[in-house]
Amino acid sequence: MVSRSRRLVLTGLGILSPLGLSAEAFWQALVAGTSGIRTISLMDASRLPTHIAGEVPGFSAKAMIEKSYRKTLNAMARTVELGVIGAQLAMQNAGLGKGTVPPQRIGIEFASLMGATDLNDMAAAAKLTSPDGETVNYATWGREGLNEIIPMWMLKYLPNMPACHTTILYDIQGPSNTQIPGDAAGLIALAEAGRIIRRHAADVMVVGSSEGRLNPITLARYNLFLELSRRNDDPAGAVRPFDATRDGTVSGEGAAVFILEDLDHATRRGANILAEVVGWSSGVDRGLSGQGLARVIRHALAMAQISPAEVDHVNAHGTGTTTGDAFEARGIAAVFGTQTRVYAPLPQFGNLGAASGLMELAASVLALHQGQLPGTINHTQPDPNCPVYVHTGRPQPVTQPYVVKVSYTPLGQCAAVVIRKWNP
Amino acid sequence: MMRRRVVITGMGVITPLGHSVEALFAASVEGRTAVGPITHFDARTFPTTFASEVKNFDLANYLPQAERFRHFGVNTHYALAAGQMALAQAGLLEVTGDRTRMGVYLGSGEGKEDFEALVTSTAKATQPGERTCNIRDAVGWLYQRLNGPQEKEQEMFVPSGQLANEFVLEGPFASCQTACAASSQAIGEALEMIRANEADVILAGGSHSMITPLGISGFNRLTALSQRNDSPQTASRPFDRTRDGFVIGEGAGLLVLEELEHAKARNAPILAELTGYGSTADAFRMTDPHPEGQGAIRAMAEAIADAQLQPADIGYINAHGTSTQANDVAETKAIKAVFGPQAYQIPISSSKSMLGHLIAAAGAVELIITVMALRHGIIPPTINYQTPDPECDLDYVPNRAREARFRHALSNSFGFGGQNVALVVSAFTD
């Protein structure tokens, strides 16, 4: 059996989201039911079928980054900036600074993706290489174009750069890993961080995620193959989880970073505990029947040694896609029937990809902590293909101590995490 | 309670030096190299014009209806082929046993990039003499010119997800990208998942290709690649004083990691035992390793301790050995710090001298070579070693393979971003 010798608690949270630049702003907006989905302003996306998204409003890396590290910003794409500053917020929230924990006893797990290049990083090189915008002359690219590209170009976009910069900023010398399995990456990172603490390879782990997908290349790509809502005229109402009228998801950006800590370590330093992590599991649902997702949820409940009746709510990915929501609902319903509330916060900030799992989890961590569960917005017409009970409307009291969080990728890679309300 | 033991019961590779473990090891022992001019695209005017490419690869040799995967990147193709080989050797290709206890942990990188669509779309939206483009127009052209079905298969969860779906590995999964440490880290963390009883079998390793216009451009701008264009085959010269950067390679290496009792119960071939794993961060710089190898020292020491061994028990080190000035000195210093005076007695070699650097796939392929060296009692050499470097003064098994019997070996992998991983494999004894 899995070693249960060490208990794992969340002691810090940093959020940069379409709902604001702090965890407080995030929570206030969740409770108020307001939406962070708007017409994209970071770039002119009017030529794309879907040009609404969840942008982090007023984000300035220069204003928020530790002063000593400001000069490194020119080596960071926006997704990296979001991740590093999200980690700063989490460390501050946990009362941790450089050296608070012996460097070798703190590690990092990040969920991330390869960033797409800023087009203006290669515009001059591209023009030289393809004067007519139709054909590419490789010889010119190699001979002249390359010299137009900044030397640090590649480093701006590598997936492991949020973790890399965070380790340098805080002298983090324990294990450092970066997870890339899409929307499931955040929960996979959290589970791995849990294993690392349980095997005593660290006492504290930064468990983070960031996503800056609102750039020209990524948005063009996603418009080509993701099911995106065409409700450009109604951004706030665009994503409709498990609703009969849903027509796709909306992209978002942001960072969600937790501090995960051995309970004894947290207690000794008088840390503020947000919630306990008590179970996790992952597995692949080939064919998206829902049975595989149900199995993963049951494994996570078994690790937590609890029954479905002890679960206050299931925090769903709830992307608002036709097949995605139906798949997810089948899996949840197979374990919980229609008895347990399902909460899907995504329509308020969009699908944050690599950052989706931990951002969505943050909503439930705050709900347990505050004792109130906000309602899912935009769910008005239940869909018989989504046989789950979706919690909507005004916030309701939390009545049970546990939450199950679910994430998945389109290839059926499912992950679940169980958290427990912290009672000192 | 006794810790669960984990053994290796299958291995598969797609590499520039062969499409089977046997072919790769034979080439390694002979000291061959596959480095040559880049053929995947026209790189003749790039600062670096050569690489270590996979040649004559056909996915149809490994999977039925391989045309299903025509839109996928080679990272997925190589992973599927190497995975098929590893599972076949382990006797797990046929769908038997509890597949929900079998998982995937892949270190892999980005997929295929559509360089021409990116460049032409950006150029078409850029006025002559300008350094910035009209974003609205560029996005419009990208949307028109990128190929949707192809782009869909380049998402980073795809290689690991396809392995799970194709081979019915329905248990726990993960996929990491920690640059050049990725597949070693995947193997190490997969070991820990099995030890923690979250799975009985994990197909673990890596798959990657960056021999693309953007990949070569990015590394060239960082001046990380060797530019010895007049002598590609001798360009990768780890620990040699005249080294001038790494040679990029591509490929995949996958291993079936299996809990010992599970392997015994089904009479699986036990190739070696995976006994130790250490993982640390340098917290130093984006690309340069810590000059004293601080993080590398701890990774090696932790892996040896995790294997419940002493440094003196290690009979061979498969080095990270990239052929960059910084790595080879830092790694040498780190080995001396861990092993003390004994460092001079341990044979150390770099597979990258022959294979080039497979980036996210490097560690897994090198671990497979290490397992073969352990089983056959032959240590592959570091080729192209001609000019000693006073700062690299250990025994790098120069140029010729060497017979040596040993029971435990260490394999190092360090990545851009400061991740350090060390793995220990041991001859299996019950």
PDB file of N, CA and C in Angstrom, chain B residues 57-120:
ATOM      1  N   PHE B  57      13.614   5.001 -41.372  1.00  0.00           N
ATOM      2  CA  PHE B  57      12.612   4.611 -40.381  1.00  0.00           C
ATOM      3  C   PHE B  57      11.247   4.500 -41.040  1.00  0.00           C
ATOM      4  N   ASP B  58      10.568   3.408 -40.778  1.00  0.00           N
ATOM      5  CA  ASP B  58       9.203   3.232 -41.288  1.00  0.00           C
ATOM      6  C   ASP B  58       8.323   2.659 -40.184  1.00  0.00           C
ATOM      7  N   LEU B  59       7.384   3.480 -39.736  1.00  0.00           N
ATOM      8  CA  LEU B  59       6.510   3.059 -38.633  1.00  0.00           C
ATOM      9  C   LEU B  59       5.744   1.777 -38.967  1.00  0.00           C
ATOM     10  N   ALA B  60       5.527   1.543 -40.256  1.00  0.00           N
ATOM     11  CA  ALA B  60       4.772   0.351 -40.676  1.00  0.00           C
ATOM     12  C   ALA B  60       5.488  -0.942 -40.286  1.00  0.00           C
ATOM     13  N   ASN B  61       6.792  -0.844 -39.996  1.00  0.00           N
ATOM     14  CA  ASN B  61       7.503  -2.042 -39.535  1.00  0.00           C
ATOM     15  C   ASN B  61       7.108  -2.434 -38.112  1.00  0.00           C
ATOM     16  N   TYR B  62       6.409  -1.562 -37.442  1.00  0.00           N
ATOM     17  CA  TYR B  62       6.134  -1.805 -36.024  1.00  0.00           C
ATOM     18  C   TYR B  62       4.656  -1.896 -35.693  1.00  0.00           C
ATOM     19  N   LEU B  63       3.825  -1.200 -36.477  1.00  0.00           N
ATOM     20  CA  LEU B  63       2.410  -1.132 -36.132  1.00  0.00           C
ATOM     21  C   LEU B  63       1.545  -1.395 -37.357  1.00  0.00           C
ATOM     22  N   PRO B  64       0.405  -2.047 -37.146  1.00  0.00           N
ATOM     23  CA  PRO B  64      -0.531  -2.198 -38.255  1.00  0.00           C
ATOM     24  C   PRO B  64      -1.163  -0.845 -38.605  1.00  0.00           C
ATOM     25  N   GLN B  65      -1.552  -0.673 -39.809  1.00  0.00           N
ATOM     26  CA  GLN B  65      -2.206   0.565 -40.275  1.00  0.00           C
ATOM     27  C   GLN B  65      -1.468   1.816 -39.797  1.00  0.00           C
ATOM     28  N   ALA B  66      -0.185   1.833 -40.081  1.00  0.00           N
ATOM     29  CA  ALA B  66       0.632   2.952 -39.605  1.00  0.00           C
ATOM     30  C   ALA B  66       0.187   4.281 -40.206  1.00  0.00           C
ATOM     31  N   GLU B  67      -0.550   4.223 -41.316  1.00  0.00           N
ATOM     32  CA  GLU B  67      -1.005   5.475 -41.941  1.00  0.00           C
ATOM     33  C   GLU B  67      -1.937   6.254 -41.019  1.00  0.00           C
ATOM     34  N   ARG B  68      -2.471   5.610 -39.988  1.00  0.00           N
ATOM     35  CA  ARG B  68      -3.261   6.326 -38.975  1.00  0.00           C
ATOM     36  C   ARG B  68      -2.462   7.487 -38.381  1.00  0.00           C
ATOM     37  N   PHE B  69      -1.171   7.334 -38.386  1.00  0.00           N
ATOM     38  CA  PHE B  69      -0.326   8.297 -37.669  1.00  0.00           C
ATOM     39  C   PHE B  69       0.361   9.287 -38.603  1.00  0.00           C
ATOM     40  N   ARG B  70      -0.167   9.450 -39.831  1.00  0.00           N
ATOM     41  CA  ARG B  70       0.531  10.289 -40.804  1.00  0.00           C
ATOM     42  C   ARG B  70       0.596  11.753 -40.374  1.00  0.00           C
ATOM     43  N   HIS B  71      -0.371  12.215 -39.587  1.00  0.00           N
ATOM     44  CA  HIS B  71      -0.348  13.615 -39.172  1.00  0.00           C
ATOM     45  C   HIS B  71       0.542  13.868 -37.955  1.00  0.00           C
ATOM     46  N   PHE B  72       1.045  12.808 -37.349  1.00  0.00           N
ATOM     47  CA  PHE B  72       1.762  12.947 -36.081  1.00  0.00           C
ATOM     48  C   PHE B  72       3.219  13.341 -36.298  1.00  0.00           C
ATOM     49  N   GLY B  73       3.827  13.847 -35.255  1.00  0.00           N
ATOM     50  CA  GLY B  73       5.243  14.178 -35.297  1.00  0.00           C
ATOM     51  C   GLY B  73       6.095  12.936 -35.121  1.00  0.00           C
ATOM     52  N   VAL B  74       7.382  13.065 -35.480  1.00  0.00           N
ATOM     53  CA  VAL B  74       8.264  11.900 -35.327  1.00  0.00           C
ATOM     54  C   VAL B  74       8.459  11.546 -33.854  1.00  0.00           C
ATOM     55  N   ASN B  75       8.257  12.519 -32.947  1.00  0.00           N
ATOM     56  CA  ASN B  75       8.370  12.161 -31.528  1.00  0.00           C
ATOM     57  C   ASN B  75       7.362  11.061 -31.182  1.00  0.00           C
ATOM     58  N   THR B  76       6.155  11.154 -31.737  1.00  0.00           N
ATOM     59  CA  THR B  76       5.160  10.093 -31.503  1.00  0.00           C
ATOM     60  C   THR B  76       5.542   8.823 -32.269  1.00  0.00           C
ATOM     61  N   HIS B  77       5.992   8.971 -33.510  1.00  0.00           N
ATOM     62  CA  HIS B  77       6.377   7.786 -34.300  1.00  0.00           C
ATOM     63  C   HIS B  77       7.480   6.989 -33.605  1.00  0.00           C
ATOM     64  N   TYR B  78       8.536   7.683 -33.211  1.00  0.00           N
ATOM     65  CA  TYR B  78       9.668   6.989 -32.574  1.00  0.00           C
ATOM     66  C   TYR B  78       9.227   6.333 -31.260  1.00  0.00           C
ATOM     67  N   ALA B  79       8.389   7.053 -30.515  1.00  0.00           N
ATOM     68  CA  ALA B  79       7.924   6.506 -29.231  1.00  0.00           C
ATOM     69  C   ALA B  79       7.120   5.232 -29.449  1.00  0.00           C
ATOM     70  N   LEU B  80       6.238   5.245 -30.438  1.00  0.00           N
ATOM     71  CA  LEU B  80       5.417   4.054 -30.696  1.00  0.00           C
ATOM     72  C   LEU B  80       6.293   2.872 -31.111  1.00  0.00           C
ATOM     73  N   ALA B  81       7.283   3.114 -31.968  1.00  0.00           N
ATOM     74  CA  ALA B  81       8.138   2.021 -32.433  1.00  0.00           C
ATOM     75  C   ALA B  81       8.991   1.468 -31.287  1.00  0.00           C
ATOM     76  N   ALA B  82       9.597   2.361 -30.523  1.00  0.00           N
ATOM     77  CA  ALA B  82      10.433   1.907 -29.403  1.00  0.00           C
ATOM     78  C   ALA B  82       9.580   1.222 -28.339  1.00  0.00           C
ATOM     79  N   GLY B  83       8.384   1.747 -28.119  1.00  0.00           N
ATOM     80  CA  GLY B  83       7.480   1.132 -27.145  1.00  0.00           C
ATOM     81  C   GLY B  83       7.061  -0.257 -27.572  1.00  0.00           C
ATOM     82  N   GLN B  84       6.793  -0.405 -28.859  1.00  0.00           N
ATOM     83  CA  GLN B  84       6.409  -1.722 -29.377  1.00  0.00           C
ATOM     84  C   GLN B  84       7.515  -2.735 -29.128  1.00  0.00           C
ATOM     85  N   MET B  85       8.760  -2.347 -29.400  1.00  0.00           N
ATOM     86  CA  MET B  85       9.902  -3.252 -29.186  1.00  0.00           C
ATOM     87  C   MET B  85      10.062  -3.625 -27.712  1.00  0.00           C
ATOM     88  N   ALA B  86       9.958  -2.628 -26.856  1.00  0.00           N
ATOM     89  CA  ALA B  86      10.162  -2.873 -25.424  1.00  0.00           C
ATOM     90  C   ALA B  86       9.081  -3.799 -24.881  1.00  0.00           C
ATOM     91  N   LEU B  87       7.838  -3.539 -25.267  1.00  0.00           N
ATOM     92  CA  LEU B  87       6.733  -4.369 -24.771  1.00  0.00           C
ATOM     93  C   LEU B  87       6.806  -5.777 -25.352  1.00  0.00           C
ATOM     94  N   ALA B  88       7.267  -5.879 -26.611  1.00  0.00           N
ATOM     95  CA  ALA B  88       7.402  -7.212 -27.214  1.00  0.00           C
ATOM     96  C   ALA B  88       8.432  -8.032 -26.433  1.00  0.00           C
ATOM     97  N   GLN B  89       9.570  -7.403 -26.121  1.00  0.00           N
ATOM     98  CA  GLN B  89      10.590  -8.139 -25.368  1.00  0.00           C
ATOM     99  C   GLN B  89      10.065  -8.554 -23.994  1.00  0.00           C
ATOM    100  N   ALA B  90       9.273  -7.685 -23.375  1.00  0.00           N
ATOM    101  CA  ALA B  90       8.759  -7.967 -22.043  1.00  0.00           C
ATOM    102  C   ALA B  90       7.593  -8.952 -22.066  1.00  0.00           C
ATOM    103  N   GLY B  91       7.101  -9.259 -23.266  1.00  0.00           N
ATOM    104  CA  GLY B  91       5.949 -10.158 -23.363  1.00  0.00           C
ATOM    105  C   GLY B  91       4.648  -9.482 -22.982  1.00  0.00           C
ATOM    106  N   LEU B  92       4.577  -8.186 -23.184  1.00  0.00           N
ATOM    107  CA  LEU B  92       3.377  -7.438 -22.777  1.00  0.00           C
ATOM    108  C   LEU B  92       2.652  -6.801 -23.955  1.00  0.00           C
ATOM    109  N   LEU B  93       3.059  -7.168 -25.165  1.00  0.00           N
ATOM    110  CA  LEU B  93       2.393  -6.599 -26.330  1.00  0.00           C
ATOM    111  C   LEU B  93       0.978  -7.152 -26.434  1.00  0.00           C
ATOM    112  N   GLU B  94       0.886  -8.445 -26.178  1.00  0.00           N
ATOM    113  CA  GLU B  94      -0.434  -9.063 -26.128  1.00  0.00           C
ATOM    114  C   GLU B  94      -1.146  -8.520 -24.887  1.00  0.00           C
ATOM    115  N   VAL B  95      -2.435  -8.232 -25.033  1.00  0.00           N
ATOM    116  CA  VAL B  95      -3.148  -7.580 -23.932  1.00  0.00           C
ATOM    117  C   VAL B  95      -3.539  -8.607 -22.872  1.00  0.00           C
ATOM    118  N   THR B  96      -2.591  -8.871 -21.978  1.00  0.00           N
ATOM    119  CA  THR B  96      -2.860  -9.775 -20.866  1.00  0.00           C
ATOM    120  C   THR B  96      -2.543  -9.052 -19.578  1.00  0.00           C
ATOM    121  N   GLY B  97      -2.954  -9.632 -18.470  1.00  0.00           N
ATOM    122  CA  GLY B  97      -2.685  -9.020 -17.169  1.00  0.00           C
ATOM    123  C   GLY B  97      -3.621  -7.853 -16.914  1.00  0.00           C
ATOM    124  N   ASP B  98      -3.454  -7.241 -15.750  1.00  0.00           N
ATOM    125  CA  ASP B  98      -4.317  -6.119 -15.362  1.00  0.00           C
ATOM    126  C   ASP B  98      -3.741  -4.838 -15.954  1.00  0.00           C
ATOM    127  N   ARG B  99      -4.311  -4.391 -17.065  1.00  0.00           N
ATOM    128  CA  ARG B  99      -3.742  -3.234 -17.775  1.00  0.00           C
ATOM    129  C   ARG B  99      -3.950  -1.936 -16.997  1.00  0.00           C
ATOM    130  N   THR B 100      -4.850  -1.957 -16.014  1.00  0.00           N
ATOM    131  CA  THR B 100      -5.026  -0.724 -15.234  1.00  0.00           C
ATOM    132  C   THR B 100      -3.892  -0.539 -14.229  1.00  0.00           C
ATOM    133  N   ARG B 101      -3.023  -1.543 -14.137  1.00  0.00           N
ATOM    134  CA  ARG B 101      -1.843  -1.441 -13.259  1.00  0.00           C
ATOM    135  C   ARG B 101      -0.584  -1.178 -14.085  1.00  0.00           C
ATOM    136  N   MET B 102      -0.785  -0.905 -15.377  1.00  0.00           N
ATOM    137  CA  MET B 102       0.361  -0.647 -16.262  1.00  0.00           C
ATOM    138  C   MET B 102       0.230   0.762 -16.838  1.00  0.00           C
ATOM    139  N   GLY B 103       1.290   1.539 -16.743  1.00  0.00           N
ATOM    140  CA  GLY B 103       1.197   2.937 -17.155  1.00  0.00           C
ATOM    141  C   GLY B 103       2.303   3.377 -18.089  1.00  0.00           C
ATOM    142  N   VAL B 104       2.359   4.681 -18.302  1.00  0.00           N
ATOM    143  CA  VAL B 104       3.318   5.301 -19.222  1.00  0.00           C
ATOM    144  C   VAL B 104       3.927   6.520 -18.551  1.00  0.00           C
ATOM    145  N   TYR B 105       5.242   6.675 -18.684  1.00  0.00           N
ATOM    146  CA  TYR B 105       5.883   7.923 -18.228  1.00  0.00           C
ATOM    147  C   TYR B 105       6.921   8.302 -19.278  1.00  0.00           C
ATOM    148  N   LEU B 106       6.605   9.337 -20.041  1.00  0.00           N
ATOM    149  CA  LEU B 106       7.431   9.685 -21.195  1.00  0.00           C
ATOM    150  C   LEU B 106       8.048  11.068 -21.029  1.00  0.00           C
ATOM    151  N   GLY B 107       9.342  11.144 -21.276  1.00  0.00           N
ATOM    152  CA  GLY B 107       9.978  12.445 -21.421  1.00  0.00           C
ATOM    153  C   GLY B 107       9.967  12.785 -22.900  1.00  0.00           C
ATOM    154  N   SER B 108       9.313  13.852 -23.267  1.00  0.00           N
ATOM    155  CA  SER B 108       9.225  14.140 -24.700  1.00  0.00           C
ATOM    156  C   SER B 108       9.135  15.630 -24.924  1.00  0.00           C
ATOM    157  N   GLY B 109       9.310  16.018 -26.161  1.00  0.00           N
ATOM    158  CA  GLY B 109       9.330  17.439 -26.458  1.00  0.00           C
ATOM    159  C   GLY B 109       8.196  17.850 -27.361  1.00  0.00           C
ATOM    160  N   GLU B 110       8.385  19.001 -27.967  1.00  0.00           N
ATOM    161  CA  GLU B 110       7.372  19.541 -28.864  1.00  0.00           C
ATOM    162  C   GLU B 110       7.263  18.660 -30.096  1.00  0.00           C
ATOM    163  N   GLY B 111       6.165  18.781 -30.801  1.00  0.00           N
ATOM    164  CA  GLY B 111       5.968  18.001 -32.015  1.00  0.00           C
ATOM    165  C   GLY B 111       6.548  18.705 -33.229  1.00  0.00           C
ATOM    166  N   LYS B 112       6.047  18.303 -34.367  1.00  0.00           N
ATOM    167  CA  LYS B 112       6.510  18.839 -35.643  1.00  0.00           C
ATOM    168  C   LYS B 112       6.032  20.286 -35.799  1.00  0.00           C
ATOM    169  N   GLU B 113       6.920  21.152 -36.180  1.00  0.00           N
ATOM    170  CA  GLU B 113       6.533  22.550 -36.391  1.00  0.00           C
ATOM    171  C   GLU B 113       6.357  22.795 -37.880  1.00  0.00           C
ATOM    172  N   ASP B 114       5.418  23.642 -38.219  1.00  0.00           N
ATOM    173  CA  ASP B 114       5.194  23.966 -39.632  1.00  0.00           C
ATOM    174  C   ASP B 114       5.973  25.240 -39.943  1.00  0.00           C
ATOM    175  N   PHE B 115       7.270  25.060 -40.121  1.00  0.00           N
ATOM    176  CA  PHE B 115       8.174  26.198 -40.293  1.00  0.00           C
ATOM    177  C   PHE B 115       7.739  27.091 -41.452  1.00  0.00           C
ATOM    178  N   GLU B 116       7.366  26.485 -42.570  1.00  0.00           N
ATOM    179  CA  GLU B 116       7.045  27.289 -43.747  1.00  0.00           C
ATOM    180  C   GLU B 116       5.786  28.117 -43.530  1.00  0.00           C
ATOM    181  N   ALA B 117       4.780  27.539 -42.874  1.00  0.00           N
ATOM    182  CA  ALA B 117       3.560  28.319 -42.603  1.00  0.00           C
ATOM    183  C   ALA B 117       3.866  29.469 -41.639  1.00  0.00           C
ATOM    184  N   LEU B 118       4.706  29.206 -40.642  1.00  0.00           N
ATOM    185  CA  LEU B 118       5.047  30.269 -39.685  1.00  0.00           C
ATOM    186  C   LEU B 118       5.782  31.412 -40.375  1.00  0.00           C
ATOM    187  N   VAL B 119       6.768  31.043 -41.179  1.00  0.00           N
ATOM    188  CA  VAL B 119       7.601  32.077 -41.806  1.00  0.00           C
ATOM    189  C   VAL B 119       6.810  32.852 -42.865  1.00  0.00           C
ATOM    190  N   THR B 120       6.096  32.144 -43.724  1.00  0.00           N
ATOM    191  CA  THR B 120       5.393  32.867 -44.801  1.00  0.00           C
ATOM    192  C   THR B 120       4.258  33.715 -44.241  1.00  0.00           C
TER     193      THR B 120
END
